[in-house]
PDB file of C-alpha atoms in Angstrom:
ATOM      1  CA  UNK A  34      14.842 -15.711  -2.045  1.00 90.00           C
ATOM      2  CA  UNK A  35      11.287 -15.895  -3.218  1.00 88.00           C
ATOM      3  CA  UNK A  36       8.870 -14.014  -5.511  1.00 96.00           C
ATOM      4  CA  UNK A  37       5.789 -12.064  -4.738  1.00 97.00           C
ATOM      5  CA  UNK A  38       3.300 -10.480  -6.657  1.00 97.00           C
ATOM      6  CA  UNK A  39       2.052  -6.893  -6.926  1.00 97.00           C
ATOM      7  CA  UNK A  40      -1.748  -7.020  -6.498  1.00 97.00           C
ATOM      8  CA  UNK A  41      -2.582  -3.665  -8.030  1.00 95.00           C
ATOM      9  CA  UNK A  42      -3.050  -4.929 -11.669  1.00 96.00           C
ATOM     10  CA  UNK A  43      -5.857  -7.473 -10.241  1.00 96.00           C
ATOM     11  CA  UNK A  44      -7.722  -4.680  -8.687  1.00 93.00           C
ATOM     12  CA  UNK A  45     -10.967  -5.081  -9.793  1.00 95.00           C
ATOM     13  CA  UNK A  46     -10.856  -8.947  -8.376  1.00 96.00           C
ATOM     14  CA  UNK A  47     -11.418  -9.458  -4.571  1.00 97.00           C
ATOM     15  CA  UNK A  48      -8.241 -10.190  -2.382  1.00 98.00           C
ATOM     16  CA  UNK A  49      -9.644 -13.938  -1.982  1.00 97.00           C
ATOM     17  CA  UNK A  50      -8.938 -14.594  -5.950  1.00 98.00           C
ATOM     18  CA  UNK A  51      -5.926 -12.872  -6.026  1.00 98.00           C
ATOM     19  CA  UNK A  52      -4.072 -14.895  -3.467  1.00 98.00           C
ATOM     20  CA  UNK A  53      -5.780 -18.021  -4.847  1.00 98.00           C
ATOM     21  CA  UNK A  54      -4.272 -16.951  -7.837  1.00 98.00           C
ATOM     22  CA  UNK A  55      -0.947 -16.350  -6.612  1.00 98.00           C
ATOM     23  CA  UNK A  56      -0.805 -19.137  -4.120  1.00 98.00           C
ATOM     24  CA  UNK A  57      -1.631 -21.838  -7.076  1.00 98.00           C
ATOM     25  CA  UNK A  58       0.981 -20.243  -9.254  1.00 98.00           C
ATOM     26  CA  UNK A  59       3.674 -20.412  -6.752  1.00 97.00           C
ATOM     27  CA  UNK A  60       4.344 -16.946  -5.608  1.00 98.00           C
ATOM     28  CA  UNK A  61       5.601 -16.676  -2.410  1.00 98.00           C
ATOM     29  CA  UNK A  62       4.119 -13.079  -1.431  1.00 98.00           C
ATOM     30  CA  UNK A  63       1.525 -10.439  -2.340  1.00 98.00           C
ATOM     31  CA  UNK A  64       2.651  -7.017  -2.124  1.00 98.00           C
ATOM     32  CA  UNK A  65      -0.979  -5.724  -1.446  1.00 98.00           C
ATOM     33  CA  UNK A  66      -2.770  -2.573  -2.697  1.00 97.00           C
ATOM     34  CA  UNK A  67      -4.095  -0.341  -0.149  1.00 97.00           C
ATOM     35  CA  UNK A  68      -5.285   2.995  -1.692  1.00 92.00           C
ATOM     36  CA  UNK A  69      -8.222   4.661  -1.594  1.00 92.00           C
ATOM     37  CA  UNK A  70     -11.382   2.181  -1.779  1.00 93.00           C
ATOM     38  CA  UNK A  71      -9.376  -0.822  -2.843  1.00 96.00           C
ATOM     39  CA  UNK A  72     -11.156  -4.143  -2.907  1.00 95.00           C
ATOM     40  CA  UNK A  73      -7.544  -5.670  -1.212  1.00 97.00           C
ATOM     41  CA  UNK A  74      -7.236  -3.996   1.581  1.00 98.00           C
ATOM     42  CA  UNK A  75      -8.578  -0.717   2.281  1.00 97.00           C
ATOM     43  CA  UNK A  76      -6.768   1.230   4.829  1.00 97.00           C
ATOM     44  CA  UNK A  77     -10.164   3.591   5.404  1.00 96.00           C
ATOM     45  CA  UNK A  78     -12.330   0.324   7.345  1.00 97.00           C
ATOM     46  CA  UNK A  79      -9.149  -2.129   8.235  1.00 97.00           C
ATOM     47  CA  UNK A  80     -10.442  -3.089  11.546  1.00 97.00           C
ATOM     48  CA  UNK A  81      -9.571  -6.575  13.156  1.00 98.00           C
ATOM     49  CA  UNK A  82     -12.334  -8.768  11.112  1.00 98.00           C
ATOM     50  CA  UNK A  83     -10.671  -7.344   8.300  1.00 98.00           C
ATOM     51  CA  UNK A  84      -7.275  -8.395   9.787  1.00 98.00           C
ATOM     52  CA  UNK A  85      -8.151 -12.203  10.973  1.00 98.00           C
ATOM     53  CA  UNK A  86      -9.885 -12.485   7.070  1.00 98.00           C
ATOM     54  CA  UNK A  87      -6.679 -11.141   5.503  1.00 98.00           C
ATOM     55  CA  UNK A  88      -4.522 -13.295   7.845  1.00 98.00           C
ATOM     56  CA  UNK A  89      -6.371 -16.407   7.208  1.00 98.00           C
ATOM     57  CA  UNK A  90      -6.437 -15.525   3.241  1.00 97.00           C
ATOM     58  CA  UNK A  91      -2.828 -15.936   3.257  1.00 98.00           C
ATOM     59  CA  UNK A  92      -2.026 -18.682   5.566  1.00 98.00           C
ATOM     60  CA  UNK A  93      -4.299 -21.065   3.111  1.00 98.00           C
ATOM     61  CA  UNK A  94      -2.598 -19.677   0.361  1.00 98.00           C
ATOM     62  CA  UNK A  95       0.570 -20.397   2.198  1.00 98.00           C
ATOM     63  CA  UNK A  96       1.502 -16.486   1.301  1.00 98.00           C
ATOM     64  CA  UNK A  97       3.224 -13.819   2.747  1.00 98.00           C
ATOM     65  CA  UNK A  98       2.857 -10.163   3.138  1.00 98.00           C
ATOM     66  CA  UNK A  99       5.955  -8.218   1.995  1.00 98.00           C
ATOM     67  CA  UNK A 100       4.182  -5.129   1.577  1.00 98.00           C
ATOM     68  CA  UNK A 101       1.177  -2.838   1.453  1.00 98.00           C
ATOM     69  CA  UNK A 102       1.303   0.037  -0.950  1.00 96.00           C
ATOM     70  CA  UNK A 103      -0.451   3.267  -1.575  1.00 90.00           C
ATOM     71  CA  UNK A 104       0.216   4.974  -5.393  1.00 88.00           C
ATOM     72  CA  UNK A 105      -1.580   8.476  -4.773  1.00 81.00           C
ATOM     73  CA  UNK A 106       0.204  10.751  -6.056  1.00 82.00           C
ATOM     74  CA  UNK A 107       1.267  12.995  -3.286  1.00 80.00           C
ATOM     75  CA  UNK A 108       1.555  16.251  -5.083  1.00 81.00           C
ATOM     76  CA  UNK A 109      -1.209  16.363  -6.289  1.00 79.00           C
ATOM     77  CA  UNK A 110      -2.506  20.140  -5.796  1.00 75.00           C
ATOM     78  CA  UNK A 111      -5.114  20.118  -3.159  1.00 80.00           C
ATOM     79  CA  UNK A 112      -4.937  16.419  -2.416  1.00 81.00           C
ATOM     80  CA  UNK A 113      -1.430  16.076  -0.429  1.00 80.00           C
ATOM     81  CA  UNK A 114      -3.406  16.443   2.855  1.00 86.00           C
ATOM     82  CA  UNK A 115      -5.733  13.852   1.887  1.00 88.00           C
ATOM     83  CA  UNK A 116      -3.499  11.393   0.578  1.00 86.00           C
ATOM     84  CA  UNK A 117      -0.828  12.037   3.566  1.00 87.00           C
ATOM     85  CA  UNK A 118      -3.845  10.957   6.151  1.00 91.00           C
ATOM     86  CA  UNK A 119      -4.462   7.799   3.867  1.00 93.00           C
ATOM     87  CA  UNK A 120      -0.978   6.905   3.768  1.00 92.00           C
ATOM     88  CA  UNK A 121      -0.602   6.787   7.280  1.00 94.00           C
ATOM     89  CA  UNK A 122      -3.657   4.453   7.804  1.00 96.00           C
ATOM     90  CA  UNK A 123      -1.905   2.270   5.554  1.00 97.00           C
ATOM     91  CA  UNK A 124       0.875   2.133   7.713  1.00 97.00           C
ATOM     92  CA  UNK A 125      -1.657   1.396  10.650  1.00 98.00           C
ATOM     93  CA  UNK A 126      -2.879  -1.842   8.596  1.00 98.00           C
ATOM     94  CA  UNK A 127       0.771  -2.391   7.904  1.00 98.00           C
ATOM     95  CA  UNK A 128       1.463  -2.474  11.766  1.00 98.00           C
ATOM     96  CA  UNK A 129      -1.587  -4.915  12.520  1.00 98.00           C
ATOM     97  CA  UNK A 130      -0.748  -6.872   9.891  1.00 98.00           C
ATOM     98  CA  UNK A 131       2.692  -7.545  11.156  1.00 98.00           C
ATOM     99  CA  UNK A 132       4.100  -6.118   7.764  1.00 98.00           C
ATOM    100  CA  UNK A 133       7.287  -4.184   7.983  1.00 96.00           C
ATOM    101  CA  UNK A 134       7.004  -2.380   4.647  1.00 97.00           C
ATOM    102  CA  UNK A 135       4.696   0.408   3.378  1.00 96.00           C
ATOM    103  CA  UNK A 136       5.424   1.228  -0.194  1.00 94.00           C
ATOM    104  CA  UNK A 137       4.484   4.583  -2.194  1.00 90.00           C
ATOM    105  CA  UNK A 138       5.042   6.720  -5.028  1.00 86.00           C
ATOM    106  CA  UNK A 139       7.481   9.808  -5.669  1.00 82.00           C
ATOM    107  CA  UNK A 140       4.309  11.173  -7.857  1.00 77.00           C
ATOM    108  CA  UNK A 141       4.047  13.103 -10.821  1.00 84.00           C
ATOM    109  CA  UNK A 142       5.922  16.398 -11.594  1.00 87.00           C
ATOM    110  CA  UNK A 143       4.735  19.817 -10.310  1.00 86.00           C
ATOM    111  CA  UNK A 144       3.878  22.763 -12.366  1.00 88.00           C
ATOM    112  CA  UNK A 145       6.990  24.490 -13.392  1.00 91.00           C
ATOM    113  CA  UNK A 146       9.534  21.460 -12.291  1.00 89.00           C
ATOM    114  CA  UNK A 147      10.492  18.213 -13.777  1.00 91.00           C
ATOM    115  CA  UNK A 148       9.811  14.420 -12.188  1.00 88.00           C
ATOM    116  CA  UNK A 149      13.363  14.825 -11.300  1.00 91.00           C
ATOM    117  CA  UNK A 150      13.313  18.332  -9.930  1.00 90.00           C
ATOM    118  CA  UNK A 151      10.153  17.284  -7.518  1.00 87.00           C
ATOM    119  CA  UNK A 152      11.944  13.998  -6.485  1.00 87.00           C
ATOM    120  CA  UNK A 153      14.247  16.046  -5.372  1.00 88.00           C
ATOM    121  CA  UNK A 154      12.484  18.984  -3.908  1.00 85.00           C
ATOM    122  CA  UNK A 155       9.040  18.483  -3.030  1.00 80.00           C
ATOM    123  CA  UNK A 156       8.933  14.812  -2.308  1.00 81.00           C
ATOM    124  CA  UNK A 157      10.946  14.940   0.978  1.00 84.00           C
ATOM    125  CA  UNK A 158       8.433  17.710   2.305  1.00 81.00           C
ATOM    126  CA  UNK A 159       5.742  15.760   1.729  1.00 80.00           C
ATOM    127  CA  UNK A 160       6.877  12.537   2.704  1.00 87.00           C
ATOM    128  CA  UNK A 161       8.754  13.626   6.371  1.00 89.00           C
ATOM    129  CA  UNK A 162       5.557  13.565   8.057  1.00 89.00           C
ATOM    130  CA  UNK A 163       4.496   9.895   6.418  1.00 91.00           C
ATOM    131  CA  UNK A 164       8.443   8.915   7.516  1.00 93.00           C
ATOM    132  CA  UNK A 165       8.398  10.558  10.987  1.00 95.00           C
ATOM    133  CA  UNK A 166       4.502   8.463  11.494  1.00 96.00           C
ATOM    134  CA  UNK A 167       6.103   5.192  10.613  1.00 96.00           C
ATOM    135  CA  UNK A 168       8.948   5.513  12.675  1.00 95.00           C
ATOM    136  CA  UNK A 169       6.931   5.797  15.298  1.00 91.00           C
ATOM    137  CA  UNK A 170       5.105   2.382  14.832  1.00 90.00           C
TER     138      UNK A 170
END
């Protein structure tokens, strides 16, 4: 077993301090925020320089991927479209990257339902079509 680190809270840091960071203090593995603009890894202008700088950042760290993550909140009126699109770059950078694991969030409740009742309901809608893209890969 080993222990990784969520990046997320070190957002406002650049990737390179993070896993300097991480690597010093023994973690084994970043999981590695990839919304919207992040400074980690942004899904939006991954390309392969990208890649080969990420991939080098963690072999002198002596890290591992075990994840990249997007936290939009899918239901979000208006934004589901947007965030869906996003979310399945992510999984493209995933796929480069050689990472098996994309992780995201159930988001925050709908008008008129609970958190539970749109777990239960509207999540599934809105994540088949992120599911059905990574399946693919």
């Amino acid at each position: 077993m080993h222990v990784g680190v969520l990046t997320a809270p070190f957002g406002n840091e650049p990737l390179e301090n993070v896993a300097k960071f991480a690597g010093d203090a023994g973690f084994a593995s970043l999981e590695i925020i990839a919304g919207p603009g992040s400074k980690h890894i942004n899904p939006a202008t991954f390309d392969d320089s990208r890649k080969a700088e990420v991939e080098k950042l963690m072999e002198e760290n002596n890290l591992s991927i075990s994840s990249l993550c997007h936290y939009g909140n899918v239901n979000e009126a208006g934004k589901s479209e947007e965030i869906i699109a996003h979310f399945k770059k992510t999984i493209d950078a995933a796929v480069a990257l050689g990472v098996d694991v994309v992780c995201g969030l159930a988001g925050h409740p709908v008008p008129g339902k609970t958190k539970a009742e749109t777990i239960r309901e509207v999540v599934p809608i809105v994540y088949k079509p992120v599911c059905e893209y990574a399946a693919d890969k």
